[in-house]
Amino acid sequence: MAMEDGRLSALDMSFLCMENANSPMHLGAVAVFHPAQQVRPEALVKLLAQRARRVPRMRCKVSTTVLPPGGAAWVEDPVFNPRNHILHHRLEAGGRDDLAALVSEVMTEPLDRNRPLWQLHLVSGLEGGRFALVAKMHHAMCDGQGAIGLGLGLLDGGEKAAPEPAARVAEPAQAASHPSLVSLARQGAGLLSRPDHLVGDVLDRAGTALDIASAVLGRMRAPQPSPLLTAPSGTRRAAFAGLDLRELMRIRRKRGGTLNDLLLAVVAGAMRHWLTAHGQPLDVLRALIPASQRPRSNGSDDGNQLSAYLCDLPLGEPDPVRRLALIHEAMDANKAAGPRRGAGALPVLAGLLPPAMHRFAAPLAAYAAPLLFDIVVTSVPLPPLPLHLGGARMEELYPIAPLASGHALAIGMSRYRDAVHIGFYADGAALPDMEKLTEALPIALAELDV
């Protein structure tokens, strides 16, 4: 969770330290809107700037701290101008592929660490008079659910949809001195007055860290030959696909399990088709599945609150229905163990380490991560409400999950209105034909309906 006085939590710091030149650690979303009448892009840019100025976290940048050593804090940017973070692009052709190409270009560039860590890209000229909003935020700033909370604050009626609590930020001149000292002194006095609680807390945290670290070491395996195992190229590709929600729910009722189980099985089937076409079928593709630990009452300024599960997607199983059953069993076992147990709970482990340690450990962990999992598959919940920007109705929202060093593919899924929208985000050199993967999704779904 977020720290007092605006300090980044250890988990937030891990995402900041995990970044390198070829693997920027930002996440994002692509929202597509259909206006009832023609809108002026300059009016939308002005509206977004007004609303961004009202969101405390969007006015803040990262500043290093003296205490704790190696830490950082969110501080108000004294020269903050939201217009510097909002760019307008106009497409001539305006198709989905053109939008994906622009998103690929936008998401390739790292964010400037000297400014608040976000950008908004307004894209006009889409087919049918539509426009899109591409949001880009550093993972140190928020997790997927937190990003949705920030995004809702930019939409019409966003104050009601996502109330923003007062942000805990430090003044720039204080971030490296007095607040941290005062905070530490208060915490120390409180803990010393309850030594039994202190010892118990330390032992509990140490035990949790040891359990997770042992599980991580136990699940690591030798890399398998695969197009997904590649050195980072520094390039990115994005692609989008949608699946009919009514069709998904009908098949879920027929096959059992949860909607997320079914979506994982569809992803597994699509990956099986794609890898087979490349002549490199795999027996197992291991997915890291982030799990939010954020209480519903928490605001979006509370940083990352995540754990995760590991799930082996049995690509070597030829029967799609049996494949779904195996995924359902694996996810049930994960949920029974809980989000703070097992090798998937890497975010929990990161949150237990001192912030300074992440400056050394996070880059090493990023390079070692391919030994533990192959892809990230995340599901981002949206409120079941009609959403609008400048009066235009939002029709689609595609999450873009961050792509850490050593990984070639991340998949984000979001259920909204009558569809599940799926965003594919990949290393451009590793998956130059990613459209083949999106085309395999409906085929994989149909296989589960036989």
CSV table of C-alpha atoms in Angstrom, one decimal:
chain,number,residue,atom,x,y,z
A,1,MET,CA,0.0,0.0,0.0
A,2,ALA,CA,1.0,3.6,-0.2
A,3,MET,CA,3.1,5.1,2.6
A,4,GLU,CA,2.5,8.1,4.8
A,5,ASP,CA,3.7,11.6,3.8
A,6,GLY,CA,3.4,10.6,0.1
A,7,ARG,CA,6.2,8.1,0.2
A,8,LEU,CA,6.2,5.4,-2.4
A,9,SER,CA,5.7,1.9,-1.0
A,10,ALA,CA,8.3,-0.8,-1.5
A,11,LEU,CA,6.1,-2.3,-4.2
A,12,ASP,CA,5.8,1.1,-6.0
A,13,MET,CA,9.6,1.4,-5.8
A,14,SER,CA,10.1,-2.0,-7.4
A,15,PHE,CA,8.2,-1.0,-10.5
A,16,LEU,CA,10.2,2.2,-10.7
A,17,CYS,CA,13.5,0.4,-10.4
A,18,MET,CA,12.5,-2.4,-12.7
A,19,GLU,CA,12.5,0.0,-15.7
A,20,ASN,CA,15.3,0.2,-18.2
A,21,ALA,CA,15.7,1.9,-21.6
A,22,ASN,CA,14.3,-1.1,-23.6
A,23,SER,CA,11.5,-1.9,-21.1
A,24,PRO,CA,9.6,1.1,-19.8
A,25,MET,CA,7.3,0.1,-17.0
A,26,HIS,CA,4.1,1.9,-17.8
A,27,LEU,CA,0.6,0.6,-18.2
A,28,GLY,CA,-2.3,2.1,-20.1
A,29,ALA,CA,-5.7,1.8,-21.6
A,30,VAL,CA,-7.3,2.7,-24.9
A,31,ALA,CA,-10.9,4.0,-24.7
A,32,VAL,CA,-13.0,4.4,-27.8
A,33,PHE,CA,-15.8,6.9,-27.8
A,34,HIS,CA,-18.8,7.5,-30.1
A,35,PRO,CA,-20.1,11.1,-30.0
A,36,ALA,CA,-23.7,11.8,-30.9
A,37,GLN,CA,-22.5,14.9,-32.7
A,38,GLN,CA,-19.2,16.2,-34.0
A,39,VAL,CA,-16.7,17.2,-31.3
A,40,ARG,CA,-13.8,19.6,-31.4
A,41,PRO,CA,-10.5,18.0,-30.3
A,42,GLU,CA,-9.3,21.3,-28.8
A,43,ALA,CA,-12.3,21.4,-26.6
A,44,LEU,CA,-11.7,17.9,-25.4
A,45,VAL,CA,-8.0,18.6,-24.7
A,46,LYS,CA,-9.1,21.7,-22.6
A,47,LEU,CA,-11.7,19.6,-20.7
A,48,LEU,CA,-9.1,16.8,-19.9
A,49,ALA,CA,-6.6,19.4,-18.7
A,50,GLN,CA,-9.2,21.0,-16.4
A,51,ARG,CA,-10.1,17.6,-14.9
A,52,ALA,CA,-6.5,16.4,-14.6
A,53,ARG,CA,-5.6,19.4,-12.6
A,54,ARG,CA,-8.2,18.4,-10.0
A,55,VAL,CA,-6.7,14.9,-9.5
A,56,PRO,CA,-4.0,15.2,-6.8
A,57,ARG,CA,-1.9,12.2,-7.9
A,58,MET,CA,-1.7,13.6,-11.5
A,59,ARG,CA,-0.1,16.8,-10.2
A,60,CYS,CA,2.8,14.9,-8.5
A,61,LYS,CA,6.2,13.8,-9.6
A,62,VAL,CA,8.7,11.5,-7.9
A,63,SER,CA,11.4,12.9,-5.6
A,64,THR,CA,14.1,10.8,-3.8
A,65,THR,CA,14.2,10.8,0.0
A,66,VAL,CA,17.0,10.7,2.6
A,67,LEU,CA,14.9,8.6,5.0
A,68,PRO,CA,14.2,5.8,4.3
A,69,PRO,CA,17.5,5.5,2.4
A,70,GLY,CA,16.9,4.8,-1.3
A,71,GLY,CA,13.2,5.7,-1.0
A,72,ALA,CA,11.1,8.2,-3.0
A,73,ALA,CA,8.0,10.3,-2.4
A,74,TRP,CA,5.3,11.9,-4.5
A,75,VAL,CA,5.7,15.7,-4.4
A,76,GLU,CA,3.7,18.5,-6.0
A,77,ASP,CA,5.3,19.6,-9.3
A,78,PRO,CA,5.8,23.4,-8.8
A,79,VAL,CA,5.6,24.0,-12.6
A,80,PHE,CA,2.8,21.4,-13.3
A,81,ASN,CA,0.9,22.2,-16.5
A,82,PRO,CA,-1.5,19.4,-17.6
A,83,ARG,CA,-1.4,20.6,-21.2
A,84,ASN,CA,2.2,19.4,-21.3
A,85,HIS,CA,0.9,15.8,-20.7
A,86,ILE,CA,-2.0,15.8,-23.2
A,87,LEU,CA,-1.3,15.4,-26.9
A,88,HIS,CA,-3.7,15.3,-29.9
A,89,HIS,CA,-3.2,13.0,-32.9
A,90,ARG,CA,-5.4,12.9,-36.0
A,91,LEU,CA,-5.6,9.8,-38.1
A,92,GLU,CA,-6.4,9.9,-41.8
A,93,ALA,CA,-7.5,6.3,-42.4
A,94,GLY,CA,-9.0,5.8,-38.9
A,95,GLY,CA,-9.2,2.0,-38.8
A,96,ARG,CA,-8.5,-0.3,-35.8
A,97,ASP,CA,-5.1,-1.2,-37.3
A,98,ASP,CA,-4.2,2.5,-37.6
A,99,LEU,CA,-5.1,3.1,-34.0
A,100,ALA,CA,-3.1,0.1,-32.9
A,101,ALA,CA,-0.1,1.3,-34.8
A,102,LEU,CA,-0.3,4.7,-33.1
A,103,VAL,CA,-0.7,3.1,-29.7
A,104,SER,CA,2.4,1.0,-30.4
A,105,GLU,CA,4.4,4.2,-31.2
A,106,VAL,CA,3.0,6.1,-28.1
A,107,MET,CA,3.7,3.2,-25.7
A,108,THR,CA,7.3,2.7,-26.8
A,109,GLU,CA,8.6,6.0,-25.4
A,110,PRO,CA,9.5,6.0,-21.6
A,111,LEU,CA,7.9,8.7,-19.4
A,112,ASP,CA,10.0,11.6,-18.2
A,113,ARG,CA,11.0,11.0,-14.6
A,114,ASN,CA,11.4,14.7,-14.0
A,115,ARG,CA,7.6,15.3,-14.5
A,116,PRO,CA,4.4,13.6,-13.3
A,117,LEU,CA,4.5,10.1,-14.7
A,118,TRP,CA,1.5,10.1,-17.1
A,119,GLN,CA,0.3,11.1,-20.6
A,120,LEU,CA,-3.0,11.3,-22.4
A,121,HIS,CA,-3.2,11.0,-26.1
A,122,LEU,CA,-6.4,12.1,-27.8
A,123,VAL,CA,-6.9,10.4,-31.2
A,124,SER,CA,-9.4,11.9,-33.6
A,125,GLY,CA,-10.3,10.8,-37.1
A,126,LEU,CA,-11.5,7.3,-36.4
A,127,GLU,CA,-14.1,5.6,-38.5
A,128,GLY,CA,-17.7,6.7,-37.9
A,129,GLY,CA,-16.8,10.0,-36.3
A,130,ARG,CA,-15.4,8.2,-33.2
A,131,PHE,CA,-12.3,9.2,-31.2
A,132,ALA,CA,-10.1,7.4,-28.7
A,133,LEU,CA,-8.2,8.4,-25.6
A,134,VAL,CA,-5.0,6.6,-24.9
A,135,ALA,CA,-3.9,6.8,-21.2
A,136,LYS,CA,-0.3,6.0,-20.3
A,137,MET,CA,0.8,5.9,-16.6
A,138,HIS,CA,3.8,4.5,-14.9
A,139,HIS,CA,3.3,1.4,-12.9
A,140,ALA,CA,4.9,3.1,-9.9
A,141,MET,CA,1.9,5.5,-9.9
A,142,CYS,CA,-0.9,2.9,-9.8
A,143,ASP,CA,-2.0,-0.6,-10.6
A,144,GLY,CA,-4.7,-1.5,-13.1
A,145,GLN,CA,-7.6,-0.9,-10.7
A,146,GLY,CA,-6.0,2.3,-9.5
A,147,ALA,CA,-5.6,3.5,-13.1
A,148,ILE,CA,-9.3,2.9,-13.7
A,149,GLY,CA,-10.0,5.1,-10.6
A,150,LEU,CA,-7.8,7.9,-12.0
A,151,GLY,CA,-9.4,7.5,-15.4
A,152,LEU,CA,-12.9,7.8,-14.1
A,153,GLY,CA,-11.9,11.1,-12.5
A,154,LEU,CA,-11.3,12.4,-16.1
A,155,LEU,CA,-14.7,11.3,-17.4
A,156,ASP,CA,-18.1,13.0,-17.2
A,157,GLY,CA,-19.4,12.7,-13.7
A,158,GLY,CA,-16.1,11.2,-12.6
A,159,GLU,CA,-16.2,12.8,-9.2
A,160,LYS,CA,-19.3,10.6,-8.4
A,161,ALA,CA,-18.0,7.5,-10.1
A,162,ALA,CA,-14.6,7.6,-8.4
A,163,PRO,CA,-14.4,10.0,-5.4
A,164,GLU,CA,-10.8,11.1,-4.9
A,165,PRO,CA,-9.6,11.4,-1.3
A,166,ALA,CA,-7.1,14.1,-0.3
A,167,ALA,CA,-3.8,13.0,-1.6
A,168,ARG,CA,-0.9,12.3,0.8
A,169,VAL,CA,1.9,14.3,-0.9
A,170,ALA,CA,4.9,16.0,0.5
A,171,GLU,CA,6.2,19.4,-0.2
A,172,PRO,CA,9.2,19.3,-2.5
A,173,ALA,CA,11.6,20.9,0.0
A,174,GLN,CA,10.4,18.5,2.8
A,175,ALA,CA,10.4,15.2,0.9
A,176,ALA,CA,14.0,14.4,1.8
A,177,SER,CA,14.0,15.7,5.4
A,178,HIS,CA,11.6,16.5,8.2
A,179,PRO,CA,8.4,14.6,7.2
A,180,SER,CA,10.3,11.3,6.9
A,181,LEU,CA,12.1,11.9,10.2
A,182,VAL,CA,8.9,12.9,12.1
A,183,SER,CA,7.0,10.0,10.6
A,184,LEU,CA,9.8,7.5,11.5
A,185,ALA,CA,10.0,8.9,15.0
A,186,ARG,CA,6.2,8.6,15.5
A,187,GLN,CA,6.2,5.0,14.1
A,188,GLY,CA,9.2,4.1,16.3
A,189,ALA,CA,7.5,5.5,19.4
A,190,GLY,CA,4.4,3.6,18.7
A,191,LEU,CA,6.2,0.3,18.1
A,192,LEU,CA,8.4,0.6,21.1
A,193,SER,CA,5.3,1.1,23.3
A,194,ARG,CA,4.1,-2.3,22.0
A,195,PRO,CA,7.2,-4.5,21.7
A,196,ASP,CA,5.1,-7.7,21.6
A,197,HIS,CA,3.3,-6.3,18.5
A,198,LEU,CA,6.6,-5.3,17.0
A,199,VAL,CA,8.2,-8.7,17.4
A,200,GLY,CA,5.0,-10.5,16.1
A,201,ASP,CA,4.8,-8.2,13.1
A,202,VAL,CA,8.5,-8.7,12.2
A,203,LEU,CA,8.2,-12.5,12.5
A,204,ASP,CA,5.0,-12.6,10.5
A,205,ARG,CA,6.5,-10.5,7.7
A,206,ALA,CA,9.8,-12.5,7.7
A,207,GLY,CA,7.8,-15.8,7.6
A,208,THR,CA,5.6,-14.6,4.7
A,209,ALA,CA,8.7,-13.4,2.8
A,210,LEU,CA,10.5,-16.7,3.4
A,211,ASP,CA,7.5,-18.8,2.3
A,212,ILE,CA,7.1,-16.8,-1.0
A,213,ALA,CA,10.8,-16.8,-1.7
A,214,SER,CA,11.0,-20.5,-1.2
A,215,ALA,CA,8.0,-21.0,-3.5
A,216,VAL,CA,9.5,-18.8,-6.2
A,217,LEU,CA,12.7,-20.8,-6.2
A,218,GLY,CA,10.8,-24.0,-6.3
A,219,ARG,CA,8.8,-23.0,-9.4
A,220,MET,CA,11.6,-21.6,-11.5
A,221,ARG,CA,12.5,-23.7,-14.5
A,222,ALA,CA,14.8,-23.7,-17.5
A,223,PRO,CA,13.7,-21.5,-20.4
A,224,GLN,CA,11.9,-23.3,-23.2
A,225,PRO,CA,12.6,-22.5,-26.9
A,226,SER,CA,9.8,-20.2,-27.9
A,227,PRO,CA,9.2,-17.0,-29.9
A,228,LEU,CA,8.2,-15.5,-26.5
A,229,LEU,CA,11.7,-15.9,-25.2
A,230,THR,CA,13.7,-13.1,-26.7
A,231,ALA,CA,16.0,-10.2,-25.8
A,232,PRO,CA,14.1,-6.9,-25.5
A,233,SER,CA,14.2,-5.0,-28.8
A,234,GLY,CA,12.9,-1.7,-27.4
A,235,THR,CA,10.0,-1.8,-29.9
A,236,ARG,CA,6.3,-2.4,-29.1
A,237,ARG,CA,3.3,-3.7,-30.9
A,238,ALA,CA,-0.4,-3.4,-29.8
A,239,ALA,CA,-3.4,-5.2,-31.1
A,240,PHE,CA,-7.1,-5.2,-30.0
A,241,ALA,CA,-9.8,-7.8,-30.1
A,242,GLY,CA,-13.3,-8.2,-28.6
A,243,LEU,CA,-15.4,-11.2,-27.6
A,244,ASP,CA,-19.2,-11.2,-27.3
A,245,LEU,CA,-20.1,-11.3,-23.6
A,246,ARG,CA,-23.4,-13.1,-24.2
A,247,GLU,CA,-21.6,-15.9,-26.1
A,248,LEU,CA,-19.0,-16.1,-23.4
A,249,MET,CA,-21.6,-16.4,-20.6
A,250,ARG,CA,-23.5,-19.0,-22.6
A,251,ILE,CA,-20.4,-21.2,-23.0
A,252,ARG,CA,-19.5,-20.6,-19.3
A,253,ARG,CA,-22.9,-22.0,-18.2
A,254,LYS,CA,-22.4,-25.0,-20.5
A,255,ARG,CA,-18.8,-25.8,-19.3
A,256,GLY,CA,-18.8,-24.5,-15.8
A,257,GLY,CA,-16.1,-22.5,-14.0
A,258,THR,CA,-15.8,-18.7,-13.9
A,259,LEU,CA,-15.7,-16.2,-16.7
A,260,ASN,CA,-12.0,-15.6,-16.0
A,261,ASP,CA,-11.3,-19.4,-16.2
A,262,LEU,CA,-13.0,-19.4,-19.6
A,263,LEU,CA,-11.0,-16.4,-20.9
A,264,LEU,CA,-7.8,-18.0,-19.8
A,265,ALA,CA,-8.8,-21.1,-21.7
A,266,VAL,CA,-9.5,-19.0,-24.8
A,267,VAL,CA,-6.1,-17.3,-24.5
A,268,ALA,CA,-4.5,-20.7,-24.1
A,269,GLY,CA,-6.2,-22.0,-27.2
A,270,ALA,CA,-5.2,-18.9,-29.2
A,271,MET,CA,-1.6,-19.2,-28.1
A,272,ARG,CA,-1.6,-22.9,-29.0
A,273,HIS,CA,-2.7,-22.1,-32.5
A,274,TRP,CA,-0.2,-19.3,-32.9
A,275,LEU,CA,2.8,-21.3,-31.5
A,276,THR,CA,1.9,-24.3,-33.7
A,277,ALA,CA,1.8,-22.0,-36.7
A,278,HIS,CA,5.3,-21.0,-35.8
A,279,GLY,CA,6.4,-24.6,-35.5
A,280,GLN,CA,7.2,-24.3,-31.8
A,281,PRO,CA,4.3,-25.8,-29.8
A,282,LEU,CA,4.7,-25.8,-26.0
A,283,ASP,CA,3.4,-28.3,-23.5
A,284,VAL,CA,2.9,-25.6,-20.9
A,285,LEU,CA,2.7,-21.8,-21.0
A,286,ARG,CA,2.9,-20.3,-17.5
A,287,ALA,CA,0.8,-17.1,-16.9
A,288,LEU,CA,1.2,-14.6,-14.1
A,289,ILE,CA,-2.3,-13.4,-13.2
A,290,PRO,CA,-2.3,-10.2,-11.1
A,291,ALA,CA,-4.8,-10.1,-8.2
A,292,SER,CA,-5.9,-6.8,-6.7
A,293,GLN,CA,-5.6,-6.5,-2.9
A,294,ARG,CA,-7.4,-3.1,-3.0
A,295,PRO,CA,-10.4,-2.7,-0.8
A,296,ARG,CA,-13.3,-1.1,-2.7
A,297,SER,CA,-13.3,1.9,-0.4
A,298,ASN,CA,-9.7,2.8,-1.2
A,299,GLY,CA,-8.9,5.8,-3.4
A,300,SER,CA,-6.9,5.6,-6.6
A,301,ASP,CA,-4.0,7.5,-4.9
A,302,ASP,CA,-3.0,4.5,-2.8
A,303,GLY,CA,-0.4,3.2,-5.2
A,304,ASN,CA,0.0,-0.5,-6.0
A,305,GLN,CA,-1.9,-3.0,-4.0
A,306,LEU,CA,-1.3,-6.3,-5.8
A,307,SER,CA,-0.6,-9.9,-5.4
A,308,ALA,CA,-0.7,-12.5,-8.2
A,309,TYR,CA,-1.2,-16.2,-9.1
A,310,LEU,CA,0.7,-18.5,-11.3
A,311,CYS,CA,-1.3,-20.7,-13.6
A,312,ASP,CA,0.1,-23.3,-16.0
A,313,LEU,CA,-1.9,-23.1,-19.3
A,314,PRO,CA,-1.8,-26.7,-20.6
A,315,LEU,CA,-1.2,-26.0,-24.3
A,316,GLY,CA,-0.1,-29.6,-24.8
A,317,GLU,CA,-3.6,-30.8,-24.0
A,318,PRO,CA,-5.4,-31.3,-27.4
A,319,ASP,CA,-8.9,-31.4,-25.9
A,320,PRO,CA,-10.1,-27.7,-25.4
A,321,VAL,CA,-12.7,-28.8,-22.9
A,322,ARG,CA,-10.2,-30.7,-20.8
A,323,ARG,CA,-7.8,-27.8,-21.1
A,324,LEU,CA,-10.5,-25.5,-19.6
A,325,ALA,CA,-11.1,-28.0,-16.8
A,326,LEU,CA,-7.4,-28.1,-15.9
A,327,ILE,CA,-7.2,-24.3,-15.8
A,328,HIS,CA,-10.3,-24.2,-13.6
A,329,GLU,CA,-8.7,-26.7,-11.2
A,330,ALA,CA,-5.4,-24.7,-11.1
A,331,MET,CA,-7.2,-21.4,-10.4
A,332,ASP,CA,-9.3,-23.0,-7.7
A,333,ALA,CA,-6.2,-24.3,-6.0
A,334,ASN,CA,-4.6,-20.8,-6.2
A,335,LYS,CA,-7.7,-19.2,-4.6
A,336,ALA,CA,-7.8,-21.8,-1.9
A,337,ALA,CA,-4.2,-21.1,-0.9
A,338,GLY,CA,-4.9,-17.3,-1.0
A,339,PRO,CA,-3.1,-14.4,-2.7
A,340,ARG,CA,-0.3,-14.1,-0.1
A,341,ARG,CA,0.9,-17.6,-0.7
A,342,GLY,CA,2.9,-19.3,-3.5
A,343,ALA,CA,5.3,-18.2,-6.2
A,344,GLY,CA,2.8,-15.9,-7.8
A,345,ALA,CA,2.8,-13.6,-4.8
A,346,LEU,CA,5.9,-11.8,-6.0
A,347,PRO,CA,4.3,-8.4,-5.5
A,348,VAL,CA,3.7,-9.2,-1.8
A,349,LEU,CA,7.3,-10.2,-1.5
A,350,ALA,CA,8.4,-7.0,-3.1
A,351,GLY,CA,6.3,-5.0,-0.6
A,352,LEU,CA,8.1,-6.7,2.3
A,353,LEU,CA,11.6,-5.6,1.2
A,354,PRO,CA,13.1,-2.2,2.1
A,355,PRO,CA,12.8,0.4,-0.7
A,356,ALA,CA,16.6,0.8,-1.0
A,357,MET,CA,16.9,-2.9,-1.8
A,358,HIS,CA,14.8,-2.6,-4.9
A,359,ARG,CA,17.4,-0.3,-6.6
A,360,PHE,CA,19.6,-3.4,-6.8
A,361,ALA,CA,17.1,-6.3,-6.6
A,362,ALA,CA,14.4,-5.1,-8.9
A,363,PRO,CA,16.5,-5.1,-12.1
A,364,LEU,CA,17.8,-8.6,-11.3
A,365,ALA,CA,14.3,-9.8,-10.6
A,366,ALA,CA,13.2,-8.4,-14.0
A,367,TYR,CA,15.8,-10.4,-15.8
A,368,ALA,CA,15.1,-13.6,-13.8
A,369,ALA,CA,11.3,-13.3,-14.3
A,370,PRO,CA,11.2,-15.4,-17.5
A,371,LEU,CA,12.5,-18.3,-15.5
A,372,LEU,CA,9.2,-18.1,-13.5
A,373,PHE,CA,6.5,-17.2,-16.0
A,374,ASP,CA,6.0,-16.7,-19.7
A,375,ILE,CA,3.2,-14.1,-20.1
A,376,VAL,CA,1.1,-11.8,-18.0
A,377,VAL,CA,-2.7,-12.0,-18.3
A,378,THR,CA,-4.6,-9.5,-16.3
A,379,SER,CA,-8.3,-8.6,-15.9
A,380,VAL,CA,-9.2,-5.0,-15.1
A,381,PRO,CA,-12.8,-4.5,-13.7
A,382,LEU,CA,-14.9,-1.6,-14.9
A,383,PRO,CA,-18.0,-0.3,-13.1
A,384,PRO,CA,-21.3,-1.4,-14.8
A,385,LEU,CA,-22.2,2.2,-15.7
A,386,PRO,CA,-22.5,4.1,-18.9
A,387,LEU,CA,-19.3,6.2,-19.2
A,388,HIS,CA,-18.9,9.4,-21.2
A,389,LEU,CA,-16.3,12.0,-22.1
A,390,GLY,CA,-17.5,15.4,-23.3
A,391,GLY,CA,-21.0,13.8,-23.8
A,392,ALA,CA,-19.6,11.0,-26.1
A,393,ARG,CA,-20.4,7.5,-25.0
A,394,MET,CA,-17.5,5.1,-24.3
A,395,GLU,CA,-18.0,1.9,-26.4
A,396,GLU,CA,-14.7,0.0,-25.8
A,397,LEU,CA,-11.9,-0.1,-23.4
A,398,TYR,CA,-8.7,-2.1,-24.0
A,399,PRO,CA,-6.2,-2.4,-21.0
A,400,ILE,CA,-2.5,-2.4,-21.8
A,401,ALA,CA,-0.5,-4.3,-19.2
A,402,PRO,CA,3.2,-3.4,-18.7
A,403,LEU,CA,5.8,-5.5,-20.4
A,404,ALA,CA,8.8,-6.1,-18.2
A,405,SER,CA,12.3,-6.9,-19.4
A,406,GLY,CA,12.7,-10.4,-20.7
A,407,HIS,CA,9.0,-10.9,-21.6
A,408,ALA,CA,7.5,-10.6,-25.0
A,409,LEU,CA,3.7,-10.5,-24.4
A,410,ALA,CA,1.2,-9.1,-21.9
A,411,ILE,CA,-2.5,-9.5,-22.3
A,412,GLY,CA,-5.1,-7.2,-20.6
A,413,MET,CA,-8.8,-8.0,-20.5
A,414,SER,CA,-11.8,-5.8,-19.5
A,415,ARG,CA,-15.5,-6.6,-19.4
A,416,TYR,CA,-17.6,-3.6,-20.4
A,417,ARG,CA,-21.2,-3.4,-21.7
A,418,ASP,CA,-21.8,-6.4,-23.9
A,419,ALA,CA,-18.2,-7.4,-24.7
A,420,VAL,CA,-14.9,-8.4,-23.2
A,421,HIS,CA,-12.2,-6.2,-24.7
A,422,ILE,CA,-8.7,-7.6,-25.0
A,423,GLY,CA,-5.5,-5.6,-25.4
A,424,PHE,CA,-2.4,-7.4,-26.6
A,425,TYR,CA,0.9,-5.6,-25.9
A,426,ALA,CA,4.1,-7.2,-27.2
A,427,ASP,CA,7.7,-6.8,-28.1
A,428,GLY,CA,7.6,-5.8,-31.7
A,429,ALA,CA,10.4,-8.0,-32.9
A,430,ALA,CA,9.1,-11.1,-31.1
A,431,LEU,CA,5.5,-10.9,-32.4
A,432,PRO,CA,5.6,-9.1,-35.7
A,433,ASP,CA,2.4,-11.0,-36.8
A,434,MET,CA,0.4,-10.4,-33.6
A,435,GLU,CA,-2.8,-10.0,-35.7
A,436,LYS,CA,-2.6,-13.8,-36.2
A,437,LEU,CA,-3.0,-14.2,-32.5
A,438,THR,CA,-6.1,-12.0,-32.3
A,439,GLU,CA,-7.6,-13.9,-35.2
A,440,ALA,CA,-7.1,-17.1,-33.3
A,441,LEU,CA,-9.3,-15.9,-30.3
A,442,PRO,CA,-12.7,-16.6,-31.9
A,443,ILE,CA,-11.5,-20.0,-33.2
A,444,ALA,CA,-10.4,-20.9,-29.6
A,445,LEU,CA,-13.7,-19.9,-28.2
A,446,ALA,CA,-15.7,-21.9,-30.9
A,447,GLU,CA,-13.6,-25.0,-30.0
A,448,LEU,CA,-15.1,-24.8,-26.5
A,449,ASP,CA,-18.6,-24.9,-27.8
A,450,VAL,CA,-18.5,-28.2,-29.6
